[in-house]
PDB file of C-alpha atoms in Angstrom:
ATOM      1  CA  UNK A   6     -13.603 -33.521 -17.187  1.00 40.00           C
ATOM      2  CA  UNK A   7     -13.836 -37.102 -17.519  1.00 37.00           C
ATOM      3  CA  UNK A   8     -12.536 -36.887 -21.202  1.00 37.00           C
ATOM      4  CA  UNK A   9      -9.292 -34.873 -20.139  1.00 32.00           C
ATOM      5  CA  UNK A  10      -8.923 -37.897 -17.243  1.00 34.00           C
ATOM      6  CA  UNK A  11      -9.385 -40.402 -19.832  1.00 38.00           C
ATOM      7  CA  UNK A  12      -7.050 -38.861 -22.389  1.00 34.00           C
ATOM      8  CA  UNK A  13      -4.035 -38.617 -20.199  1.00 33.00           C
ATOM      9  CA  UNK A  14      -4.705 -42.128 -18.523  1.00 43.00           C
ATOM     10  CA  UNK A  15      -5.566 -40.342 -15.082  1.00 42.00           C
ATOM     11  CA  UNK A  16      -8.227 -41.473 -12.652  1.00 49.00           C
ATOM     12  CA  UNK A  17      -9.912 -39.071 -10.723  1.00 46.00           C
ATOM     13  CA  UNK A  18      -7.767 -40.572  -7.821  1.00 46.00           C
ATOM     14  CA  UNK A  19      -4.795 -39.686  -9.315  1.00 48.00           C
ATOM     15  CA  UNK A  20      -5.617 -36.319 -10.221  1.00 43.00           C
ATOM     16  CA  UNK A  21      -6.840 -35.634  -6.377  1.00 52.00           C
ATOM     17  CA  UNK A  22      -3.637 -36.955  -5.379  1.00 52.00           C
ATOM     18  CA  UNK A  23      -1.017 -34.661  -7.810  1.00 50.00           C
ATOM     19  CA  UNK A  24      -3.369 -31.642  -6.480  1.00 48.00           C
ATOM     20  CA  UNK A  25      -2.615 -32.651  -2.858  1.00 48.00           C
ATOM     21  CA  UNK A  26       1.081 -32.973  -3.287  1.00 48.00           C
ATOM     22  CA  UNK A  27       1.168 -29.592  -5.680  1.00 44.00           C
ATOM     23  CA  UNK A  28      -0.409 -27.706  -2.575  1.00 50.00           C
ATOM     24  CA  UNK A  29       1.724 -29.448  -0.121  1.00 49.00           C
ATOM     25  CA  UNK A  30       4.826 -28.272  -2.211  1.00 51.00           C
ATOM     26  CA  UNK A  31       3.291 -24.720  -2.548  1.00 51.00           C
ATOM     27  CA  UNK A  32       2.541 -24.094   1.259  1.00 56.00           C
ATOM     28  CA  UNK A  33       6.092 -25.795   1.762  1.00 62.00           C
ATOM     29  CA  UNK A  34       7.696 -23.181  -0.364  1.00 65.00           C
ATOM     30  CA  UNK A  35       5.881 -20.290   1.194  1.00 72.00           C
ATOM     31  CA  UNK A  36       6.471 -21.891   4.625  1.00 84.00           C
ATOM     32  CA  UNK A  37      10.102 -21.701   4.206  1.00 89.00           C
ATOM     33  CA  UNK A  38      10.350 -18.210   2.436  1.00 88.00           C
ATOM     34  CA  UNK A  39       8.694 -17.235   5.911  1.00 91.00           C
ATOM     35  CA  UNK A  40      11.156 -18.778   7.855  1.00 93.00           C
ATOM     36  CA  UNK A  41      13.684 -17.196   5.755  1.00 95.00           C
ATOM     37  CA  UNK A  42      12.529 -13.812   6.217  1.00 95.00           C
ATOM     38  CA  UNK A  43      11.899 -14.256  10.155  1.00 92.00           C
ATOM     39  CA  UNK A  44      15.845 -14.742  10.120  1.00 93.00           C
ATOM     40  CA  UNK A  45      16.819 -11.671   8.658  1.00 95.00           C
ATOM     41  CA  UNK A  46      18.032  -9.262  11.227  1.00 93.00           C
ATOM     42  CA  UNK A  47      17.075  -5.671  11.320  1.00 92.00           C
ATOM     43  CA  UNK A  48      18.725  -2.903  13.082  1.00 90.00           C
ATOM     44  CA  UNK A  49      15.527  -0.718  13.831  1.00 93.00           C
ATOM     45  CA  UNK A  50      15.458   2.217  16.193  1.00 91.00           C
ATOM     46  CA  UNK A  51      12.177   3.889  16.264  1.00 96.00           C
ATOM     47  CA  UNK A  52      13.044   7.478  17.513  1.00 97.00           C
ATOM     48  CA  UNK A  53       9.949   9.435  19.066  1.00 98.00           C
ATOM     49  CA  UNK A  54      10.219  12.676  18.491  1.00 98.00           C
ATOM     50  CA  UNK A  55       6.539  13.765  18.746  1.00 98.00           C
ATOM     51  CA  UNK A  56       6.985  12.313  22.501  1.00 97.00           C
ATOM     52  CA  UNK A  57      10.142  14.268  23.036  1.00 97.00           C
ATOM     53  CA  UNK A  58       8.738  17.424  21.924  1.00 97.00           C
ATOM     54  CA  UNK A  59       5.701  16.977  23.674  1.00 97.00           C
ATOM     55  CA  UNK A  60       7.810  16.482  27.255  1.00 97.00           C
ATOM     56  CA  UNK A  61      10.330  19.215  26.364  1.00 97.00           C
ATOM     57  CA  UNK A  62      10.820  22.529  27.893  1.00 97.00           C
ATOM     58  CA  UNK A  63      12.254  25.720  26.062  1.00 97.00           C
ATOM     59  CA  UNK A  64      15.868  24.983  27.273  1.00 97.00           C
ATOM     60  CA  UNK A  65      15.477  21.443  25.116  1.00 97.00           C
ATOM     61  CA  UNK A  66      14.948  23.207  21.928  1.00 97.00           C
ATOM     62  CA  UNK A  67      18.939  23.742  21.210  1.00 96.00           C
ATOM     63  CA  UNK A  68      19.395  19.769  22.026  1.00 97.00           C
ATOM     64  CA  UNK A  69      16.508  18.663  19.631  1.00 97.00           C
ATOM     65  CA  UNK A  70      17.741  20.864  16.920  1.00 97.00           C
ATOM     66  CA  UNK A  71      21.191  19.233  17.180  1.00 97.00           C
ATOM     67  CA  UNK A  72      19.729  15.803  17.086  1.00 97.00           C
ATOM     68  CA  UNK A  73      16.715  16.484  14.608  1.00 97.00           C
ATOM     69  CA  UNK A  74      17.863  18.966  12.170  1.00 96.00           C
ATOM     70  CA  UNK A  75      15.797  18.057   9.457  1.00 96.00           C
ATOM     71  CA  UNK A  76      12.913  19.110  11.694  1.00 97.00           C
ATOM     72  CA  UNK A  77      13.919  22.573  12.383  1.00 96.00           C
ATOM     73  CA  UNK A  78      14.198  24.678   9.209  1.00 94.00           C
ATOM     74  CA  UNK A  79      16.817  27.668   9.627  1.00 92.00           C
ATOM     75  CA  UNK A  80      14.232  30.257   8.536  1.00 93.00           C
ATOM     76  CA  UNK A  81      12.356  29.809  11.759  1.00 94.00           C
ATOM     77  CA  UNK A  82      13.654  31.461  15.052  1.00 95.00           C
ATOM     78  CA  UNK A  83      13.918  29.290  18.452  1.00 95.00           C
ATOM     79  CA  UNK A  84      10.876  31.541  19.628  1.00 96.00           C
ATOM     80  CA  UNK A  85       8.538  30.036  17.251  1.00 96.00           C
ATOM     81  CA  UNK A  86       9.372  26.548  18.735  1.00 96.00           C
ATOM     82  CA  UNK A  87       9.363  27.580  22.250  1.00 97.00           C
ATOM     83  CA  UNK A  88       5.838  29.029  21.458  1.00 96.00           C
ATOM     84  CA  UNK A  89       4.998  25.952  19.932  1.00 96.00           C
ATOM     85  CA  UNK A  90       5.611  23.826  23.098  1.00 96.00           C
ATOM     86  CA  UNK A  91       2.722  25.474  24.872  1.00 95.00           C
ATOM     87  CA  UNK A  92       0.428  26.080  21.921  1.00 96.00           C
ATOM     88  CA  UNK A  93      -3.179  24.789  22.924  1.00 96.00           C
ATOM     89  CA  UNK A  94      -3.366  22.721  19.600  1.00 94.00           C
ATOM     90  CA  UNK A  95       0.008  21.149  19.577  1.00 96.00           C
ATOM     91  CA  UNK A  96      -0.402  20.081  22.965  1.00 96.00           C
ATOM     92  CA  UNK A  97      -3.883  18.338  22.027  1.00 97.00           C
ATOM     93  CA  UNK A  98      -2.384  16.724  19.069  1.00 96.00           C
ATOM     94  CA  UNK A  99       0.333  15.281  21.341  1.00 97.00           C
ATOM     95  CA  UNK A 100      -2.373  14.113  23.787  1.00 97.00           C
ATOM     96  CA  UNK A 101      -4.523  12.234  21.145  1.00 98.00           C
ATOM     97  CA  UNK A 102      -1.244  10.495  19.398  1.00 98.00           C
ATOM     98  CA  UNK A 103      -0.113   9.290  22.512  1.00 97.00           C
ATOM     99  CA  UNK A 104      -3.973   7.873  23.553  1.00 97.00           C
ATOM    100  CA  UNK A 105      -3.760   6.330  20.039  1.00 97.00           C
ATOM    101  CA  UNK A 106      -0.146   4.910  20.039  1.00 97.00           C
ATOM    102  CA  UNK A 107       0.939   4.832  23.328  1.00 94.00           C
ATOM    103  CA  UNK A 108       4.572   3.179  23.773  1.00 93.00           C
ATOM    104  CA  UNK A 109       4.406   2.315  19.962  1.00 96.00           C
ATOM    105  CA  UNK A 110       5.245  -1.300  20.620  1.00 96.00           C
ATOM    106  CA  UNK A 111       2.760  -3.201  18.410  1.00 96.00           C
ATOM    107  CA  UNK A 112       3.776  -0.695  15.357  1.00 97.00           C
ATOM    108  CA  UNK A 113       7.478  -1.043  16.032  1.00 97.00           C
ATOM    109  CA  UNK A 114       6.845  -5.079  15.545  1.00 96.00           C
ATOM    110  CA  UNK A 115       4.731  -4.546  12.401  1.00 97.00           C
ATOM    111  CA  UNK A 116       7.725  -2.198  11.049  1.00 97.00           C
ATOM    112  CA  UNK A 117      10.216  -4.811  12.114  1.00 97.00           C
ATOM    113  CA  UNK A 118       8.355  -7.399   9.817  1.00 97.00           C
ATOM    114  CA  UNK A 119       7.991  -4.771   7.127  1.00 97.00           C
ATOM    115  CA  UNK A 120      11.741  -4.103   7.068  1.00 97.00           C
ATOM    116  CA  UNK A 121      12.371  -7.985   7.141  1.00 97.00           C
ATOM    117  CA  UNK A 122      10.134  -8.740   4.111  1.00 97.00           C
ATOM    118  CA  UNK A 123      11.556  -5.274   2.399  1.00 97.00           C
ATOM    119  CA  UNK A 124      15.399  -6.436   2.774  1.00 96.00           C
ATOM    120  CA  UNK A 125      14.195 -10.110   1.286  1.00 96.00           C
ATOM    121  CA  UNK A 126      12.622  -9.154  -1.831  1.00 96.00           C
ATOM    122  CA  UNK A 127      15.139  -5.631  -2.266  1.00 95.00           C
ATOM    123  CA  UNK A 128      18.354  -6.691  -0.480  1.00 94.00           C
ATOM    124  CA  UNK A 129      19.880  -3.287  -1.411  1.00 93.00           C
ATOM    125  CA  UNK A 130      17.420  -1.586   0.744  1.00 94.00           C
ATOM    126  CA  UNK A 131      18.982   0.278   3.867  1.00 94.00           C
ATOM    127  CA  UNK A 132      16.843   0.310   7.054  1.00 95.00           C
ATOM    128  CA  UNK A 133      16.051   4.137   7.310  1.00 96.00           C
ATOM    129  CA  UNK A 134      16.216   6.067  10.638  1.00 96.00           C
ATOM    130  CA  UNK A 135      12.631   6.157  11.601  1.00 98.00           C
ATOM    131  CA  UNK A 136      11.036   9.255  13.311  1.00 98.00           C
ATOM    132  CA  UNK A 137       7.440   9.850  14.606  1.00 98.00           C
ATOM    133  CA  UNK A 138       6.172  13.458  14.428  1.00 98.00           C
ATOM    134  CA  UNK A 139       3.149  15.203  14.531  1.00 97.00           C
ATOM    135  CA  UNK A 140       2.314  16.780  11.519  1.00 95.00           C
ATOM    136  CA  UNK A 141      -0.705  19.402  12.133  1.00 94.00           C
ATOM    137  CA  UNK A 142      -2.634  16.821  10.144  1.00 96.00           C
ATOM    138  CA  UNK A 143      -0.631  17.315   6.917  1.00 96.00           C
ATOM    139  CA  UNK A 144      -1.991  14.217   5.295  1.00 96.00           C
ATOM    140  CA  UNK A 145      -0.777  14.567   1.798  1.00 96.00           C
ATOM    141  CA  UNK A 146       2.605  13.818   3.430  1.00 96.00           C
ATOM    142  CA  UNK A 147       1.638  11.471   6.529  1.00 97.00           C
ATOM    143  CA  UNK A 148       4.534   9.259   5.444  1.00 98.00           C
ATOM    144  CA  UNK A 149       8.100  10.621   3.822  1.00 97.00           C
ATOM    145  CA  UNK A 150      10.402   8.202   3.016  1.00 97.00           C
ATOM    146  CA  UNK A 151      14.308   9.242   1.687  1.00 96.00           C
ATOM    147  CA  UNK A 152      17.294   6.993   1.518  1.00 93.00           C
ATOM    148  CA  UNK A 153      18.179   7.477   5.210  1.00 95.00           C
ATOM    149  CA  UNK A 154      14.818   8.697   6.969  1.00 97.00           C
ATOM    150  CA  UNK A 155      11.197   7.381   7.241  1.00 98.00           C
ATOM    151  CA  UNK A 156       9.136  10.270   8.726  1.00 98.00           C
ATOM    152  CA  UNK A 157       5.601   9.113  10.206  1.00 98.00           C
ATOM    153  CA  UNK A 158       3.247  11.645  10.998  1.00 98.00           C
ATOM    154  CA  UNK A 159       1.145   9.554  13.508  1.00 98.00           C
ATOM    155  CA  UNK A 160      -1.471  12.472  13.981  1.00 98.00           C
ATOM    156  CA  UNK A 161      -2.847  11.334  10.623  1.00 98.00           C
ATOM    157  CA  UNK A 162      -3.834   7.898  11.929  1.00 98.00           C
ATOM    158  CA  UNK A 163      -6.205   8.653  14.711  1.00 98.00           C
ATOM    159  CA  UNK A 164      -9.493   7.083  12.930  1.00 97.00           C
ATOM    160  CA  UNK A 165     -11.629   8.136  10.499  1.00 96.00           C
ATOM    161  CA  UNK A 166     -14.270   9.718  12.954  1.00 97.00           C
ATOM    162  CA  UNK A 167     -11.620  11.540  15.205  1.00 97.00           C
ATOM    163  CA  UNK A 168     -12.821  15.533  15.532  1.00 97.00           C
ATOM    164  CA  UNK A 169      -9.456  16.543  13.921  1.00 97.00           C
ATOM    165  CA  UNK A 170     -10.670  15.186  10.628  1.00 98.00           C
ATOM    166  CA  UNK A 171     -14.257  16.802  10.542  1.00 96.00           C
ATOM    167  CA  UNK A 172     -13.246  19.230   8.038  1.00 96.00           C
ATOM    168  CA  UNK A 173     -11.467  16.614   5.577  1.00 97.00           C
ATOM    169  CA  UNK A 174     -13.804  14.747   2.985  1.00 96.00           C
ATOM    170  CA  UNK A 175     -14.580  11.419   4.072  1.00 95.00           C
ATOM    171  CA  UNK A 176     -13.145   9.454   1.538  1.00 95.00           C
ATOM    172  CA  UNK A 177     -10.081  10.955   2.426  1.00 97.00           C
ATOM    173  CA  UNK A 178     -10.664  10.837   6.192  1.00 97.00           C
ATOM    174  CA  UNK A 179     -11.186   6.623   5.953  1.00 96.00           C
ATOM    175  CA  UNK A 180      -8.037   6.354   5.208  1.00 96.00           C
ATOM    176  CA  UNK A 181      -6.276   8.253   8.319  1.00 98.00           C
ATOM    177  CA  UNK A 182      -6.438   5.249  10.419  1.00 97.00           C
ATOM    178  CA  UNK A 183      -3.514   3.124  12.011  1.00 97.00           C
ATOM    179  CA  UNK A 184      -4.584   0.047  10.372  1.00 96.00           C
ATOM    180  CA  UNK A 185      -3.025   1.623   7.044  1.00 97.00           C
ATOM    181  CA  UNK A 186       0.290   2.844   8.349  1.00 98.00           C
ATOM    182  CA  UNK A 187       2.526  -0.096   7.202  1.00 98.00           C
ATOM    183  CA  UNK A 188       0.417  -0.203   3.783  1.00 98.00           C
ATOM    184  CA  UNK A 189       1.271   3.788   3.182  1.00 98.00           C
ATOM    185  CA  UNK A 190       4.779   2.749   4.308  1.00 98.00           C
ATOM    186  CA  UNK A 191       4.902  -0.039   1.523  1.00 97.00           C
ATOM    187  CA  UNK A 192       3.074   2.555  -1.087  1.00 97.00           C
ATOM    188  CA  UNK A 193       6.056   4.991  -0.321  1.00 97.00           C
ATOM    189  CA  UNK A 194       8.818   2.627  -1.038  1.00 96.00           C
ATOM    190  CA  UNK A 195       6.807   1.113  -4.147  1.00 96.00           C
ATOM    191  CA  UNK A 196       7.335   4.549  -5.568  1.00 94.00           C
ATOM    192  CA  UNK A 197      10.795   4.219  -5.213  1.00 94.00           C
ATOM    193  CA  UNK A 198      11.066   1.053  -7.383  1.00 95.00           C
ATOM    194  CA  UNK A 199       8.596   1.258  -9.608  1.00 96.00           C
ATOM    195  CA  UNK A 200       8.830   3.331 -12.822  1.00 92.00           C
ATOM    196  CA  UNK A 201       5.738   5.215 -13.891  1.00 91.00           C
ATOM    197  CA  UNK A 202       5.157   4.208 -17.613  1.00 91.00           C
ATOM    198  CA  UNK A 203       6.081   6.120 -20.281  1.00 86.00           C
ATOM    199  CA  UNK A 204       3.519   4.780 -22.139  1.00 87.00           C
ATOM    200  CA  UNK A 205       0.228   6.811 -21.124  1.00 89.00           C
ATOM    201  CA  UNK A 206      -2.332   4.289 -22.006  1.00 96.00           C
ATOM    202  CA  UNK A 207      -5.143   3.571 -19.130  1.00 97.00           C
ATOM    203  CA  UNK A 208      -3.692  -0.202 -19.039  1.00 98.00           C
ATOM    204  CA  UNK A 209      -0.327   0.637 -18.439  1.00 97.00           C
ATOM    205  CA  UNK A 210      -1.229   3.170 -15.715  1.00 97.00           C
ATOM    206  CA  UNK A 211      -3.863   0.424 -14.088  1.00 98.00           C
ATOM    207  CA  UNK A 212      -0.471  -2.149 -14.343  1.00 98.00           C
ATOM    208  CA  UNK A 213       1.915   0.267 -12.697  1.00 98.00           C
ATOM    209  CA  UNK A 214      -0.860   0.615  -9.723  1.00 98.00           C
ATOM    210  CA  UNK A 215      -1.376  -3.190  -9.806  1.00 98.00           C
ATOM    211  CA  UNK A 216       2.525  -3.641  -9.390  1.00 98.00           C
ATOM    212  CA  UNK A 217       2.469  -1.197  -6.281  1.00 97.00           C
ATOM    213  CA  UNK A 218      -0.401  -3.469  -4.827  1.00 98.00           C
ATOM    214  CA  UNK A 219       1.391  -6.544  -5.686  1.00 98.00           C
ATOM    215  CA  UNK A 220       4.412  -5.511  -3.960  1.00 98.00           C
ATOM    216  CA  UNK A 221       2.171  -5.388  -0.754  1.00 98.00           C
ATOM    217  CA  UNK A 222       1.448  -8.821  -1.266  1.00 98.00           C
ATOM    218  CA  UNK A 223       4.743  -9.989  -0.863  1.00 97.00           C
ATOM    219  CA  UNK A 224       5.634  -7.474   2.096  1.00 98.00           C
ATOM    220  CA  UNK A 225       2.486  -7.414   3.883  1.00 98.00           C
ATOM    221  CA  UNK A 226       1.277 -10.953   3.837  1.00 96.00           C
ATOM    222  CA  UNK A 227      -0.446 -10.873   7.039  1.00 95.00           C
ATOM    223  CA  UNK A 228      -2.890  -7.660   6.430  1.00 97.00           C
ATOM    224  CA  UNK A 229      -6.056  -7.629   4.399  1.00 97.00           C
ATOM    225  CA  UNK A 230      -6.753  -6.803   0.763  1.00 98.00           C
ATOM    226  CA  UNK A 231      -8.575  -3.814   2.052  1.00 97.00           C
ATOM    227  CA  UNK A 232      -5.852  -2.725   3.768  1.00 97.00           C
ATOM    228  CA  UNK A 233      -3.631  -2.807   0.821  1.00 98.00           C
ATOM    229  CA  UNK A 234      -5.562  -0.741  -1.401  1.00 98.00           C
ATOM    230  CA  UNK A 235      -7.134   1.295   1.430  1.00 96.00           C
ATOM    231  CA  UNK A 236     -10.660  -0.164   1.126  1.00 96.00           C
ATOM    232  CA  UNK A 237     -13.001  -0.785   4.056  1.00 95.00           C
ATOM    233  CA  UNK A 238     -14.168  -4.398   4.267  1.00 95.00           C
ATOM    234  CA  UNK A 239     -17.413  -3.581   2.276  1.00 95.00           C
ATOM    235  CA  UNK A 240     -15.844  -1.589  -0.315  1.00 96.00           C
ATOM    236  CA  UNK A 241     -13.543  -4.727  -0.651  1.00 97.00           C
ATOM    237  CA  UNK A 242     -16.447  -7.285  -1.254  1.00 96.00           C
ATOM    238  CA  UNK A 243     -18.108  -4.488  -3.696  1.00 96.00           C
ATOM    239  CA  UNK A 244     -15.127  -4.526  -5.893  1.00 96.00           C
ATOM    240  CA  UNK A 245     -15.008  -8.573  -5.882  1.00 96.00           C
ATOM    241  CA  UNK A 246     -18.328  -8.880  -6.581  1.00 95.00           C
ATOM    242  CA  UNK A 247     -18.345  -6.683  -9.629  1.00 94.00           C
ATOM    243  CA  UNK A 248     -15.036  -7.467 -10.999  1.00 96.00           C
ATOM    244  CA  UNK A 249     -16.370  -9.022 -14.326  1.00 96.00           C
ATOM    245  CA  UNK A 250     -18.713  -6.013 -14.788  1.00 94.00           C
ATOM    246  CA  UNK A 251     -16.145  -3.777 -14.172  1.00 96.00           C
ATOM    247  CA  UNK A 252     -13.707  -5.454 -16.674  1.00 97.00           C
ATOM    248  CA  UNK A 253     -16.331  -5.446 -19.409  1.00 95.00           C
ATOM    249  CA  UNK A 254     -17.145  -2.014 -19.149  1.00 95.00           C
ATOM    250  CA  UNK A 255     -13.573  -0.838 -19.750  1.00 97.00           C
ATOM    251  CA  UNK A 256     -13.168  -3.487 -22.569  1.00 97.00           C
ATOM    252  CA  UNK A 257     -16.514  -2.564 -24.159  1.00 96.00           C
ATOM    253  CA  UNK A 258     -15.836   1.061 -24.240  1.00 96.00           C
ATOM    254  CA  UNK A 259     -12.210   0.431 -25.802  1.00 97.00           C
ATOM    255  CA  UNK A 260     -10.549   1.989 -22.481  1.00 97.00           C
ATOM    256  CA  UNK A 261      -7.659   0.101 -22.086  1.00 97.00           C
ATOM    257  CA  UNK A 262      -5.477   1.563 -24.713  1.00 97.00           C
ATOM    258  CA  UNK A 263      -7.021   4.933 -24.510  1.00 97.00           C
ATOM    259  CA  UNK A 264      -4.432   8.048 -23.332  1.00 96.00           C
ATOM    260  CA  UNK A 265      -7.395  10.244 -21.999  1.00 95.00           C
ATOM    261  CA  UNK A 266      -6.243  11.771 -18.954  1.00 93.00           C
ATOM    262  CA  UNK A 267      -9.859  12.174 -17.440  1.00 95.00           C
ATOM    263  CA  UNK A 268      -9.742   8.266 -16.899  1.00 96.00           C
ATOM    264  CA  UNK A 269      -7.214   9.053 -13.923  1.00 95.00           C
ATOM    265  CA  UNK A 270      -9.961  11.220 -12.330  1.00 95.00           C
ATOM    266  CA  UNK A 271     -12.569   8.542 -13.174  1.00 96.00           C
ATOM    267  CA  UNK A 272     -10.788   5.245 -11.954  1.00 97.00           C
ATOM    268  CA  UNK A 273      -7.433   5.604 -10.423  1.00 97.00           C
ATOM    269  CA  UNK A 274      -7.085   8.664  -8.561  1.00 96.00           C
ATOM    270  CA  UNK A 275      -8.457   8.866  -4.846  1.00 95.00           C
ATOM    271  CA  UNK A 276     -12.089   9.609  -5.059  1.00 94.00           C
ATOM    272  CA  UNK A 277     -15.219   8.769  -3.148  1.00 93.00           C
ATOM    273  CA  UNK A 278     -16.275   6.700  -5.869  1.00 93.00           C
ATOM    274  CA  UNK A 279     -15.627   5.600  -9.366  1.00 92.00           C
ATOM    275  CA  UNK A 280     -17.201   7.444 -12.453  1.00 91.00           C
ATOM    276  CA  UNK A 281     -18.975   4.908 -14.587  1.00 90.00           C
ATOM    277  CA  UNK A 282     -21.591   7.622 -15.362  1.00 85.00           C
ATOM    278  CA  UNK A 283     -24.170   4.920 -14.286  1.00 81.00           C
ATOM    279  CA  UNK A 284     -26.379   4.650 -11.412  1.00 75.00           C
ATOM    280  CA  UNK A 285     -24.167   2.062  -9.519  1.00 72.00           C
ATOM    281  CA  UNK A 286     -21.570   5.271  -9.122  1.00 76.00           C
ATOM    282  CA  UNK A 287     -22.514   6.058  -5.890  1.00 83.00           C
ATOM    283  CA  UNK A 288     -22.282   2.411  -4.567  1.00 88.00           C
ATOM    284  CA  UNK A 289     -18.389   1.688  -5.806  1.00 94.00           C
ATOM    285  CA  UNK A 290     -15.530   2.500  -4.265  1.00 95.00           C
ATOM    286  CA  UNK A 291     -13.015   4.788  -6.017  1.00 96.00           C
ATOM    287  CA  UNK A 292      -9.816   3.766  -7.943  1.00 97.00           C
ATOM    288  CA  UNK A 293     -11.348   0.701  -8.997  1.00 97.00           C
ATOM    289  CA  UNK A 294      -9.029   0.536 -12.112  1.00 98.00           C
ATOM    290  CA  UNK A 295      -5.886   0.214  -9.424  1.00 98.00           C
ATOM    291  CA  UNK A 296      -7.730  -2.953  -8.264  1.00 98.00           C
ATOM    292  CA  UNK A 297      -8.001  -4.223 -11.805  1.00 98.00           C
ATOM    293  CA  UNK A 298      -4.652  -3.719 -12.479  1.00 98.00           C
ATOM    294  CA  UNK A 299      -3.986  -5.613  -9.221  1.00 98.00           C
ATOM    295  CA  UNK A 300      -5.499  -8.761 -10.485  1.00 98.00           C
ATOM    296  CA  UNK A 301      -4.298  -8.585 -13.864  1.00 98.00           C
ATOM    297  CA  UNK A 302      -0.315  -8.490 -12.135  1.00 98.00           C
ATOM    298  CA  UNK A 303      -1.458 -11.456  -9.699  1.00 98.00           C
ATOM    299  CA  UNK A 304      -2.902 -13.154 -12.870  1.00 97.00           C
ATOM    300  CA  UNK A 305       0.576 -12.787 -14.311  1.00 97.00           C
ATOM    301  CA  UNK A 306       2.454 -13.755 -11.559  1.00 97.00           C
ATOM    302  CA  UNK A 307       0.431 -17.033 -11.002  1.00 96.00           C
ATOM    303  CA  UNK A 308       1.119 -18.253 -14.655  1.00 94.00           C
ATOM    304  CA  UNK A 309       5.107 -17.029 -14.822  1.00 92.00           C
ATOM    305  CA  UNK A 310       8.075 -17.838 -12.660  1.00 89.00           C
ATOM    306  CA  UNK A 311       9.340 -14.096 -12.058  1.00 91.00           C
ATOM    307  CA  UNK A 312      10.814 -12.773  -9.142  1.00 94.00           C
ATOM    308  CA  UNK A 313       9.669  -9.619  -7.943  1.00 95.00           C
ATOM    309  CA  UNK A 314      12.362  -7.545  -9.001  1.00 93.00           C
ATOM    310  CA  UNK A 315      11.829  -8.892 -12.493  1.00 95.00           C
ATOM    311  CA  UNK A 316       8.050  -8.120 -12.400  1.00 96.00           C
ATOM    312  CA  UNK A 317       8.782  -4.467 -11.812  1.00 95.00           C
ATOM    313  CA  UNK A 318      10.590  -4.024 -14.651  1.00 94.00           C
ATOM    314  CA  UNK A 319       8.268  -5.923 -17.193  1.00 95.00           C
ATOM    315  CA  UNK A 320       6.295  -3.844 -19.978  1.00 95.00           C
ATOM    316  CA  UNK A 321       2.553  -3.378 -18.945  1.00 96.00           C
ATOM    317  CA  UNK A 322       1.575  -4.808 -22.534  1.00 96.00           C
ATOM    318  CA  UNK A 323       3.574  -8.015 -21.689  1.00 96.00           C
ATOM    319  CA  UNK A 324       2.227  -8.556 -18.211  1.00 97.00           C
ATOM    320  CA  UNK A 325      -1.404  -8.081 -19.694  1.00 97.00           C
ATOM    321  CA  UNK A 326      -0.729 -10.659 -22.603  1.00 96.00           C
ATOM    322  CA  UNK A 327       0.761 -13.221 -20.666  1.00 96.00           C
ATOM    323  CA  UNK A 328      -1.662 -13.029 -17.585  1.00 97.00           C
ATOM    324  CA  UNK A 329      -4.578 -13.972 -19.673  1.00 96.00           C
ATOM    325  CA  UNK A 330      -6.527 -12.248 -17.293  1.00 97.00           C
ATOM    326  CA  UNK A 331     -10.007 -12.932 -16.226  1.00 95.00           C
ATOM    327  CA  UNK A 332     -12.061 -11.432 -14.018  1.00 94.00           C
ATOM    328  CA  UNK A 333     -13.869 -13.564 -11.397  1.00 80.00           C
ATOM    329  CA  UNK A 334     -17.324 -14.133 -11.899  1.00 74.00           C
TER     330      UNK A 334
END
């Protein structure tokens, strides 16, 4: 280090001064962006269909059908919906959601902040009509986002230990918590703006998921990395502590450009753990390939001046080569 300072004719004091100045401007730019985002006007209305249905009487069904036609398929007669009003399971679902979410005030604030960030980075995005529902714990479709509508199945966010989830595999139930709600919405958005790679290499797929997670860095700056990827705090710490070993495993086994589909099941798809076929498997969280892809995209953006929309269009190989990614030790 001293040789470098001498070569450039810089003292340690001078370098420290420049570092402070760079940090100051970086923080200033971040604060300026946050201020601009906070000024974006959002016309958000949350329609609590779950509460309306919970409080409805048979005479309300025609009105609800008129207001929410997409929630009442034509092939089902009114008698089915009337019977559901007094169904014990439906009543318990509604009660448990009400206990967990109450007036939905905090969640509404979180949604407003999320939509402000989305409008800042994707100006053409139109704020959808937000409707909260119960879905008979249909966790595979707990968030549905269309061009005009955002459906939120709140009965899928009652906490991993809720008795509704006893028959669900633990690694899935772990994600059924309200702390992941905005993260799931951001994931739904990312599927609309990030194109799945035509190149079927493992590296391309890792970077694809890395882009999704980097979108969350921008849209959800106030939540933890664990919430973004759907890990517990301990799982996040495990991934960070073992990043170098994970990367070495991928490189030494020449997996980066492999098109073997089973790598998805091992390292990308939701699973109780990643499958290195080693003793440490049971200690590891699932989806570690997504975590590595995330770090590659972060490394690229740290070294290259690109807007978010530009990043999303870039080829995975270009991102990887220009990232000069080095895993943390």
